[in-house]
GROMACS .gro file of C-alpha atoms in nm:
model
  214
    1MET     CA    1  -1.221  -1.346  -8.151
    2PHE     CA    2  -1.234  -1.659  -7.936
    3ASP     CA    3  -1.296  -1.593  -7.567
    4ALA     CA    4  -1.261  -1.898  -7.342
    5LYS     CA    5  -1.435  -1.711  -7.060
    6ALA     CA    6  -1.762  -1.756  -7.250
    7PHE     CA    7  -1.738  -2.125  -7.157
    8SER     CA    8  -1.702  -2.064  -6.782
    9PRO     CA    9  -1.647  -2.263  -6.563
   10PHE     CA   10  -1.483  -2.488  -6.825
   11GLU     CA   11  -1.251  -2.233  -6.985
   12SER     CA   12  -0.945  -2.458  -6.989
   13LEU     CA   13  -1.141  -2.744  -7.146
   14ALA     CA   14  -1.284  -2.511  -7.408
   15ALA     CA   15  -0.936  -2.380  -7.491
   16LYS     CA   16  -0.827  -2.736  -7.566
   17LEU     CA   17  -1.134  -2.855  -7.755
   18THR     CA   18  -1.277  -2.565  -7.955
   19PHE     CA   19  -1.010  -2.620  -8.224
   20TYR     CA   20  -1.190  -2.946  -8.301
   21ALA     CA   21  -1.546  -2.827  -8.231
   22THR     CA   22  -1.663  -2.757  -8.585
   23GLU     CA   23  -1.585  -2.875  -8.935
   24GLY     CA   24  -1.676  -2.712  -9.265
   25ASP     CA   25  -1.855  -2.382  -9.326
   26ASP     CA   26  -2.208  -2.454  -9.202
   27GLY     CA   27  -2.319  -2.142  -9.016
   28SER     CA   28  -2.596  -2.334  -8.841
   29HIS     CA   29  -2.338  -2.564  -8.681
   30ASP     CA   30  -2.059  -2.314  -8.614
   31LEU     CA   31  -1.892  -2.198  -8.293
   32ALA     CA   32  -2.188  -1.971  -8.218
   33HIS     CA   33  -2.410  -2.280  -8.220
   34ILE     CA   34  -2.167  -2.462  -7.989
   35LEU     CA   35  -2.175  -2.169  -7.746
   36ARG     CA   36  -2.555  -2.150  -7.749
   37VAL     CA   37  -2.581  -2.524  -7.683
   38PHE     CA   38  -2.324  -2.490  -7.405
   39ARG     CA   39  -2.529  -2.217  -7.238
   40ASN     CA   40  -2.846  -2.423  -7.274
   41ALA     CA   41  -2.669  -2.726  -7.128
   42MET     CA   42  -2.528  -2.535  -6.832
   43ARG     CA   43  -2.872  -2.388  -6.759
   44ILE     CA   44  -3.028  -2.736  -6.753
   45HIS     CA   45  -2.730  -2.881  -6.564
   46ALA     CA   46  -2.775  -2.622  -6.289
   47THR     CA   47  -3.118  -2.770  -6.218
   48GLU     CA   48  -3.080  -3.134  -6.315
   49GLY     CA   49  -2.722  -3.205  -6.201
   50GLY     CA   50  -2.487  -3.451  -6.372
   51ASP     CA   51  -2.115  -3.443  -6.442
   52GLY     CA   52  -2.039  -3.097  -6.575
   53ARG     CA   53  -1.700  -3.189  -6.721
   54ILE     CA   54  -1.843  -3.481  -6.919
   55LEU     CA   55  -2.129  -3.262  -7.037
   56ALA     CA   56  -1.903  -2.973  -7.138
   57ALA     CA   57  -1.676  -3.201  -7.341
   58ALA     CA   58  -1.976  -3.358  -7.513
   59VAL     CA   59  -2.116  -3.015  -7.601
   60LEU     CA   60  -1.783  -2.892  -7.733
   61LEU     CA   61  -1.734  -3.196  -7.957
   62HIS     CA   62  -2.090  -3.293  -8.055
   63ASP     CA   63  -2.056  -3.141  -8.403
   64CYS     CA   64  -1.687  -3.210  -8.461
   65VAL     CA   65  -1.773  -3.396  -8.785
   66GLY     CA   66  -1.966  -3.187  -9.035
   67VAL     CA   67  -2.225  -3.363  -9.252
   68GLU     CA   68  -2.465  -3.160  -9.468
   69LYS     CA   69  -2.839  -3.204  -9.409
   70SER     CA   70  -2.877  -3.329  -9.766
   71SER     CA   71  -2.604  -3.594  -9.731
   72PRO     CA   72  -2.699  -3.965  -9.722
   73LEU     CA   73  -2.458  -3.989  -9.426
   74ARG     CA   74  -2.663  -3.745  -9.217
   75SER     CA   75  -2.802  -4.013  -8.986
   76LYS     CA   76  -2.445  -4.127  -8.915
   77ALA     CA   77  -2.310  -3.782  -8.829
   78SER     CA   78  -2.335  -3.819  -8.451
   79THR     CA   79  -2.171  -4.162  -8.457
   80LEU     CA   80  -1.886  -4.025  -8.666
   81ALA     CA   81  -1.851  -3.731  -8.429
   82ALA     CA   82  -1.844  -3.964  -8.126
   83GLN     CA   83  -1.567  -4.169  -8.285
   84LYS     CA   84  -1.360  -3.859  -8.363
   85ALA     CA   85  -1.422  -3.715  -8.016
   86SER     CA   86  -1.309  -4.040  -7.854
   87GLY     CA   87  -0.976  -4.017  -8.035
   88ILE     CA   88  -0.929  -3.654  -7.935
   89LEU     CA   89  -1.000  -3.721  -7.567
   90GLU     CA   90  -0.780  -4.031  -7.565
   91ARG     CA   91  -0.488  -3.823  -7.691
   92LEU     CA   92  -0.557  -3.575  -7.412
   93GLY     CA   93  -0.528  -3.853  -7.154
   94TRP     CA   94  -0.893  -3.895  -7.056
   95ALA     CA   95  -0.992  -4.220  -6.884
   96ALA     CA   96  -1.175  -4.484  -7.087
   97ASP     CA   97  -1.499  -4.457  -6.887
   98GLU     CA   98  -1.504  -4.079  -6.927
   99ILE     CA   99  -1.448  -4.110  -7.301
  100ALA     CA  100  -1.730  -4.364  -7.325
  101ALA     CA  101  -1.963  -4.127  -7.139
  102VAL     CA  102  -1.884  -3.838  -7.372
  103ALA     CA  103  -1.916  -4.061  -7.679
  104HIS     CA  104  -2.257  -4.188  -7.568
  105ALA     CA  105  -2.385  -3.834  -7.520
  106ILE     CA  106  -2.261  -3.729  -7.863
  107THR     CA  107  -2.398  -4.039  -8.038
  108THR     CA  108  -2.746  -3.998  -7.893
  109HIS     CA  109  -2.787  -3.621  -7.926
  110SER     CA  110  -2.892  -3.630  -8.290
  111PHE     CA  111  -3.256  -3.629  -8.404
  112SER     CA  112  -3.153  -3.809  -8.722
  113ALA     CA  113  -2.976  -4.089  -8.535
  114ASN     CA  114  -3.292  -4.173  -8.336
  115ILE     CA  115  -3.099  -4.335  -8.046
  116THR     CA  116  -3.231  -4.301  -7.690
  117PRO     CA  117  -2.993  -4.129  -7.443
  118GLU     CA  118  -2.934  -4.338  -7.132
  119THR     CA  119  -2.728  -4.108  -6.907
  120LEU     CA  120  -2.819  -3.773  -6.755
  121GLU     CA  121  -2.540  -3.599  -6.945
  122ALA     CA  122  -2.665  -3.746  -7.273
  123LYS     CA  123  -3.021  -3.636  -7.197
  124ILE     CA  124  -2.904  -3.284  -7.119
  125LEU     CA  125  -2.699  -3.258  -7.438
  126GLN     CA  126  -2.990  -3.377  -7.647
  127ASP     CA  127  -3.221  -3.122  -7.484
  128ALA     CA  128  -2.966  -2.841  -7.512
  129ASP     CA  129  -2.906  -2.910  -7.881
  130ARG     CA  130  -3.277  -2.933  -7.961
  131LEU     CA  131  -3.346  -2.605  -7.784
  132ASP     CA  132  -3.130  -2.444  -8.051
  133ALA     CA  133  -3.360  -2.585  -8.321
  134ILE     CA  134  -3.677  -2.416  -8.192
  135GLY     CA  135  -3.767  -2.061  -8.097
  136MET     CA  136  -3.636  -1.763  -8.291
  137VAL     CA  137  -3.290  -1.911  -8.338
  138GLY     CA  138  -3.451  -2.227  -8.471
  139ALA     CA  139  -3.648  -2.026  -8.727
  140ALA     CA  140  -3.331  -1.845  -8.837
  141ARG     CA  141  -3.138  -2.172  -8.869
  142CYS     CA  142  -3.423  -2.329  -9.065
  143PHE     CA  143  -3.413  -2.060  -9.331
  144TYR     CA  144  -3.032  -2.055  -9.333
  145ILE     CA  145  -3.021  -2.430  -9.400
  146GLY     CA  146  -3.294  -2.394  -9.661
  147GLY     CA  147  -3.072  -2.147  -9.842
  148ARG     CA  148  -2.776  -2.385  -9.832
  149MET     CA  149  -2.999  -2.654  -9.982
  150ALA     CA  150  -3.134  -2.413 -10.247
  151SER     CA  151  -3.488  -2.449 -10.111
  152GLY     CA  152  -3.761  -2.194 -10.168
  153LEU     CA  153  -3.909  -2.013  -9.868
  154TYR     CA  154  -4.260  -2.146  -9.933
  155ASP     CA  155  -4.502  -2.259 -10.203
  156PRO     CA  156  -4.660  -1.931 -10.323
  157PHE     CA  157  -4.990  -2.101 -10.412
  158ASP     CA  158  -5.023  -2.336 -10.112
  159PRO     CA  159  -4.788  -2.221  -9.835
  160ALA     CA  160  -4.967  -2.420  -9.561
  161ALA     CA  161  -4.960  -2.742  -9.768
  162GLU     CA  162  -5.338  -2.781  -9.761
  163ARG     CA  163  -5.349  -2.943 -10.108
  164ARG     CA  164  -5.001  -3.094 -10.141
  165PRO     CA  165  -4.762  -3.316  -9.945
  166LEU     CA  166  -4.519  -3.140  -9.711
  167ASP     CA  167  -4.174  -3.117  -9.870
  168ASP     CA  168  -3.908  -2.947  -9.657
  169ARG     CA  169  -3.638  -3.004  -9.916
  170ARG     CA  170  -3.830  -2.788 -10.160
  171TYR     CA  171  -3.980  -2.534  -9.918
  172ALA     CA  172  -3.809  -2.423  -9.598
  173ILE     CA  173  -4.132  -2.331  -9.419
  174ASP     CA  174  -4.252  -2.692  -9.448
  175HIS     CA  175  -3.976  -2.790  -9.203
  176PHE     CA  176  -4.176  -2.636  -8.922
  177GLN     CA  177  -4.443  -2.903  -8.968
  178THR     CA  178  -4.220  -3.196  -9.066
  179LYS     CA  179  -3.979  -3.160  -8.773
  180LEU     CA  180  -3.959  -2.844  -8.563
  181PHE     CA  181  -4.307  -2.858  -8.413
  182LYS     CA  182  -4.246  -3.219  -8.310
  183LEU     CA  183  -3.935  -3.149  -8.103
  184ALA     CA  184  -4.092  -3.003  -7.788
  185ASP     CA  185  -4.269  -3.331  -7.708
  186GLY     CA  186  -3.945  -3.528  -7.697
  187PHE     CA  187  -3.740  -3.347  -7.433
  188GLN     CA  188  -3.567  -3.564  -7.175
  189THR     CA  189  -3.542  -3.343  -6.864
  190ALA     CA  190  -3.794  -3.137  -6.671
  191ALA     CA  191  -3.581  -2.823  -6.709
  192GLY     CA  192  -3.543  -2.886  -7.080
  193ARG     CA  193  -3.917  -2.937  -7.125
  194ALA     CA  194  -3.993  -2.606  -6.954
  195LEU     CA  195  -3.754  -2.417  -7.179
  196ALA     CA  196  -3.881  -2.603  -7.484
  197ALA     CA  197  -4.242  -2.505  -7.414
  198GLU     CA  198  -4.146  -2.136  -7.420
  199ARG     CA  199  -3.952  -2.166  -7.743
  200ASP     CA  200  -4.211  -2.385  -7.913
  201LYS     CA  201  -4.471  -2.114  -7.851
  202ARG     CA  202  -4.240  -1.852  -8.001
  203LEU     CA  203  -4.189  -2.070  -8.307
  204ARG     CA  204  -4.564  -2.122  -8.353
  205ASP     CA  205  -4.626  -1.750  -8.308
  206PHE     CA  206  -4.359  -1.682  -8.569
  207LEU     CA  207  -4.528  -1.912  -8.822
  208THR     CA  208  -4.865  -1.746  -8.757
  209ALA     CA  209  -4.713  -1.401  -8.823
  210PHE     CA  210  -4.524  -1.530  -9.127
  211MET     CA  211  -4.840  -1.674  -9.283
  212ASP     CA  212  -5.027  -1.349  -9.210
  213GLU     CA  213  -4.762  -1.148  -9.394
  214ILE     CA  214  -4.756  -1.364  -9.706
   0.00000   0.00000   0.00000
């Protein structure tokens, strides 16, 4: 059951925007993901500052267009979401400069888009979203997405890819090396980097334990 209080102190904004927050049935980009990113963002915001209302709107709408990881449109997903979010906020009477600020944050949050965030709010959103891709939640999301893409867990004869190219479309565990372990080095804020270091260690410890078990 939806509880706007979970998005304190932006309950009224969440009540208006969560209807648009997700699209499709991707459990790695559902309302639980939005809430986790919101909490990450508010934690960073408390240290780094920035406009909380702009940031909250960007968090709530950053995944308002759903594009599967395997889609050729994946790199355009954040741009499409920014365009949709701009229309939503315009209908709600937001000022043009505020809409532009939210749209920029949404456009630049995506790893696939590879666009540098220029504002503090955009940097915080990117950090908050990437925090959800590492650590224990990141491991869970990796395997969930692998299942959606019909990937295997790992190559039973060469799980560490010592004698083959990494292929994260075929084996979910390969995604740790192709992407997840690279994320911690790219965080934009000091608060985000500190949180990322903790979660990156958890992710690496997880892979060590996983390899030991198999």
